[in-house]
Amino acid sequence: MTDQTAARACGIDFGTSNSTVGWLRPGHDTLLQLEDGKITLPSVVFFNYEEDHSRFGRAALAEYIDGFEGRLMRSLKSLLGSSLIDSQTEVQGKALPFRHLLKLFIQELKLRAEGAAGREFEQVVLGRPVYFVDDNPQADKLAQDTLADIARQVGFKEISFQLEPIAAAFDYESNIQKEELVLIVDIGGGTSDFTLIRLSPERRSHAERRDDILATGGVHIGGTDFDRQLSLHGVMPLFGFKTRLRNNAEMPSSQYFNLATWHTINFAYTRKAWMDLQDVHRDAAEPEKLDRLFKLIQERAGHWLAMEVEAAKIALSDRDSHRLALDAIERGLHCDLSRADFETSISALLDRVGGTVGKLLADSGLKAQDVDTVFFTGGSSGVPALRDGIRALLPNARHVEGNLFGSIGSGLAIEAKKRYG
């Protein structure tokens, strides 16, 4: 910071899995504490039917896990740019537009940030992925406009955006001692974003950084996609995925894809989905596996299973195997997952990520050996196979790990200070 006054504006990283708010002020941490002394607020809402209230973040997950009857909504950011944004869902017999759901969470994020800061915020720099929607500029613009409109509705008067990997670059730049050519690798819950940028202690004081940004790129692949592939390939076969009907046709897959995808899990609980399942059960070649699926749906345990799969993915970053216990569905039922099988299941996704990085280098006109540093951020950037793929593309670059959940929010706060004072 160039002066000793607190910034007027904050920076908000509204993430698929977790959200943060940054605010620059002398002598204090940049990231505000949003829940129980923690800088992250999981992007989750739980509508508790029994006690008729809404909960957010870890408290939402806790009430869901404790077994309260209600509706859990997660991966909210994935609604932006999707056809669901203009749809609605049912909460306690009432229609809830998805736009209003996003408003509830962003409003809560703002209120918690203001409570932690002890002041109101009217100016904000919002983070955004390089692409909300791949290969569709009109839909991408609509997604940003939707987020800006929601920000206005919750009380922000001046709103601007910064690409998330560029924000992460500014956070990294705040601590470097010499000029570096850096590839920012931001693997979040919903997107993989990249920026090739020149950073230095001298450049960080410049208000205009356009000439320092050599290339940006992104692809709509993130941690929730890794979760889905691990679930489909490793877990859902125990519930009948890829099994056969008596006529040798394959079991319909839509239910399994819904249950393996965070923002569509609740679709598996509709009356139509239940009736469709009952129809195929009569013709199932392995009905005992569908019985497990029935119990999973009857107990509305889809989010519980998704959280177990996510925990398994994280565990496989540190070890070669993980046993996922499924006693909640059937005594003694478990699934042994290996890192090798996980990496096979996401290989096509990793190829697309690698292709995006390769195109980024080609667009910049630079060679791999020109890159000094790879800076990793985003909660899903710790997948070993992903890092190995980046290392193969840039063998001479050193690897630096930032705050996987906080670099973007910190960088957005730096940008907010520059833009709004």
PDB file of N, CA and C in Angstrom, residues 244-277:
ATOM      1  N   ARG A 244     -26.477 -53.470 -16.536  1.00  0.00           N
ATOM      2  CA  ARG A 244     -27.359 -53.776 -17.662  1.00  0.00           C
ATOM      3  C   ARG A 244     -28.789 -54.043 -17.227  1.00  0.00           C
ATOM      4  N   LEU A 245     -29.681 -53.823 -18.155  1.00  0.00           N
ATOM      5  CA  LEU A 245     -31.060 -54.265 -17.997  1.00  0.00           C
ATOM      6  C   LEU A 245     -31.179 -55.667 -18.572  1.00  0.00           C
ATOM      7  N   ARG A 246     -32.298 -56.312 -18.353  1.00  0.00           N
ATOM      8  CA  ARG A 246     -32.459 -57.701 -18.802  1.00  0.00           C
ATOM      9  C   ARG A 246     -32.379 -57.833 -20.320  1.00  0.00           C
ATOM     10  N   ASN A 247     -32.689 -56.752 -21.043  1.00  0.00           N
ATOM     11  CA  ASN A 247     -32.591 -56.800 -22.506  1.00  0.00           C
ATOM     12  C   ASN A 247     -31.185 -56.437 -22.993  1.00  0.00           C
ATOM     13  N   ASN A 248     -30.243 -56.333 -22.047  1.00  0.00           N
ATOM     14  CA  ASN A 248     -28.832 -56.041 -22.290  1.00  0.00           C
ATOM     15  C   ASN A 248     -28.555 -54.566 -22.593  1.00  0.00           C
ATOM     16  N   ALA A 249     -29.584 -53.733 -22.532  1.00  0.00           N
ATOM     17  CA  ALA A 249     -29.355 -52.290 -22.661  1.00  0.00           C
ATOM     18  C   ALA A 249     -28.700 -51.781 -21.374  1.00  0.00           C
ATOM     19  N   GLU A 250     -27.974 -50.680 -21.509  1.00  0.00           N
ATOM     20  CA  GLU A 250     -27.311 -50.123 -20.332  1.00  0.00           C
ATOM     21  C   GLU A 250     -28.288 -49.326 -19.489  1.00  0.00           C
ATOM     22  N   MET A 251     -28.092 -49.363 -18.183  1.00  0.00           N
ATOM     23  CA  MET A 251     -28.913 -48.567 -17.271  1.00  0.00           C
ATOM     24  C   MET A 251     -28.885 -47.099 -17.689  1.00  0.00           C
ATOM     25  N   PRO A 252     -30.033 -46.410 -17.708  1.00  0.00           N
ATOM     26  CA  PRO A 252     -30.029 -44.969 -17.987  1.00  0.00           C
ATOM     27  C   PRO A 252     -29.088 -44.248 -17.011  1.00  0.00           C
ATOM     28  N   SER A 253     -28.348 -43.275 -17.527  1.00  0.00           N
ATOM     29  CA  SER A 253     -27.276 -42.684 -16.726  1.00  0.00           C
ATOM     30  C   SER A 253     -27.615 -41.339 -16.096  1.00  0.00           C
ATOM     31  N   SER A 254     -28.760 -40.743 -16.450  1.00  0.00           N
ATOM     32  CA  SER A 254     -29.024 -39.371 -16.018  1.00  0.00           C
ATOM     33  C   SER A 254     -29.032 -39.225 -14.497  1.00  0.00           C
ATOM     34  N   GLN A 255     -29.581 -40.215 -13.786  1.00  0.00           N
ATOM     35  CA  GLN A 255     -29.622 -40.127 -12.330  1.00  0.00           C
ATOM     36  C   GLN A 255     -28.217 -40.084 -11.740  1.00  0.00           C
ATOM     37  N   TYR A 256     -27.324 -40.867 -12.299  1.00  0.00           N
ATOM     38  CA  TYR A 256     -25.961 -40.939 -11.772  1.00  0.00           C
ATOM     39  C   TYR A 256     -25.210 -39.634 -12.030  1.00  0.00           C
ATOM     40  N   PHE A 257     -25.420 -39.055 -13.215  1.00  0.00           N
ATOM     41  CA  PHE A 257     -24.772 -37.777 -13.508  1.00  0.00           C
ATOM     42  C   PHE A 257     -25.321 -36.677 -12.594  1.00  0.00           C
ATOM     43  N   ASN A 258     -26.631 -36.698 -12.327  1.00  0.00           N
ATOM     44  CA  ASN A 258     -27.200 -35.719 -11.400  1.00  0.00           C
ATOM     45  C   ASN A 258     -26.579 -35.847 -10.013  1.00  0.00           C
ATOM     46  N   LEU A 259     -26.448 -37.080  -9.526  1.00  0.00           N
ATOM     47  CA  LEU A 259     -25.926 -37.303  -8.183  1.00  0.00           C
ATOM     48  C   LEU A 259     -24.428 -37.034  -8.086  1.00  0.00           C
ATOM     49  N   ALA A 260     -23.726 -37.074  -9.210  1.00  0.00           N
ATOM     50  CA  ALA A 260     -22.280 -36.848  -9.206  1.00  0.00           C
ATOM     51  C   ALA A 260     -21.921 -35.391  -9.456  1.00  0.00           C
ATOM     52  N   THR A 261     -22.911 -34.523  -9.678  1.00  0.00           N
ATOM     53  CA  THR A 261     -22.678 -33.121 -10.022  1.00  0.00           C
ATOM     54  C   THR A 261     -23.303 -32.243  -8.950  1.00  0.00           C
ATOM     55  N   TRP A 262     -22.495 -31.452  -8.274  1.00  0.00           N
ATOM     56  CA  TRP A 262     -22.964 -30.725  -7.094  1.00  0.00           C
ATOM     57  C   TRP A 262     -24.272 -29.974  -7.318  1.00  0.00           C
ATOM     58  N   HIS A 263     -24.352 -29.170  -8.389  1.00  0.00           N
ATOM     59  CA  HIS A 263     -25.516 -28.294  -8.505  1.00  0.00           C
ATOM     60  C   HIS A 263     -26.734 -28.965  -9.120  1.00  0.00           C
ATOM     61  N   THR A 264     -26.658 -30.284  -9.411  1.00  0.00           N
ATOM     62  CA  THR A 264     -27.842 -30.988  -9.927  1.00  0.00           C
ATOM     63  C   THR A 264     -28.276 -32.138  -9.017  1.00  0.00           C
ATOM     64  N   ILE A 265     -27.653 -32.289  -7.858  1.00  0.00           N
ATOM     65  CA  ILE A 265     -27.998 -33.412  -6.979  1.00  0.00           C
ATOM     66  C   ILE A 265     -29.476 -33.417  -6.634  1.00  0.00           C
ATOM     67  N   ASN A 266     -30.035 -32.240  -6.371  1.00  0.00           N
ATOM     68  CA  ASN A 266     -31.438 -32.194  -5.962  1.00  0.00           C
ATOM     69  C   ASN A 266     -32.400 -32.653  -7.059  1.00  0.00           C
ATOM     70  N   PHE A 267     -31.947 -32.641  -8.323  1.00  0.00           N
ATOM     71  CA  PHE A 267     -32.805 -33.121  -9.408  1.00  0.00           C
ATOM     72  C   PHE A 267     -33.100 -34.615  -9.272  1.00  0.00           C
ATOM     73  N   ALA A 268     -32.227 -35.342  -8.562  1.00  0.00           N
ATOM     74  CA  ALA A 268     -32.439 -36.782  -8.382  1.00  0.00           C
ATOM     75  C   ALA A 268     -33.586 -37.070  -7.419  1.00  0.00           C
ATOM     76  N   TYR A 269     -34.049 -36.043  -6.716  1.00  0.00           N
ATOM     77  CA  TYR A 269     -35.090 -36.266  -5.716  1.00  0.00           C
ATOM     78  C   TYR A 269     -36.490 -35.933  -6.214  1.00  0.00           C
ATOM     79  N   THR A 270     -36.650 -35.583  -7.471  1.00  0.00           N
ATOM     80  CA  THR A 270     -37.969 -35.211  -7.974  1.00  0.00           C
ATOM     81  C   THR A 270     -38.858 -36.443  -8.130  1.00  0.00           C
ATOM     82  N   ARG A 271     -40.153 -36.196  -8.149  1.00  0.00           N
ATOM     83  CA  ARG A 271     -41.114 -37.299  -8.293  1.00  0.00           C
ATOM     84  C   ARG A 271     -40.910 -38.034  -9.619  1.00  0.00           C
ATOM     85  N   LYS A 272     -40.646 -37.287 -10.690  1.00  0.00           N
ATOM     86  CA  LYS A 272     -40.440 -37.921 -11.991  1.00  0.00           C
ATOM     87  C   LYS A 272     -39.216 -38.829 -11.975  1.00  0.00           C
ATOM     88  N   ALA A 273     -38.128 -38.342 -11.374  1.00  0.00           N
ATOM     89  CA  ALA A 273     -36.919 -39.161 -11.304  1.00  0.00           C
ATOM     90  C   ALA A 273     -37.182 -40.444 -10.523  1.00  0.00           C
ATOM     91  N   TRP A 274     -37.956 -40.333  -9.459  1.00  0.00           N
ATOM     92  CA  TRP A 274     -38.279 -41.512  -8.644  1.00  0.00           C
ATOM     93  C   TRP A 274     -39.118 -42.515  -9.439  1.00  0.00           C
ATOM     94  N   MET A 275     -40.095 -42.017 -10.171  1.00  0.00           N
ATOM     95  CA  MET A 275     -40.943 -42.909 -10.980  1.00  0.00           C
ATOM     96  C   MET A 275     -40.126 -43.593 -12.080  1.00  0.00           C
ATOM     97  N   ASP A 276     -39.222 -42.839 -12.709  1.00  0.00           N
ATOM     98  CA  ASP A 276     -38.369 -43.426 -13.747  1.00  0.00           C
ATOM     99  C   ASP A 276     -37.506 -44.544 -13.184  1.00  0.00           C
ATOM    100  N   LEU A 277     -37.007 -44.356 -11.989  1.00  0.00           N
ATOM    101  CA  LEU A 277     -36.183 -45.386 -11.362  1.00  0.00           C
ATOM    102  C   LEU A 277     -36.982 -46.647 -11.071  1.00  0.00           C
TER     103      LEU A 277
END
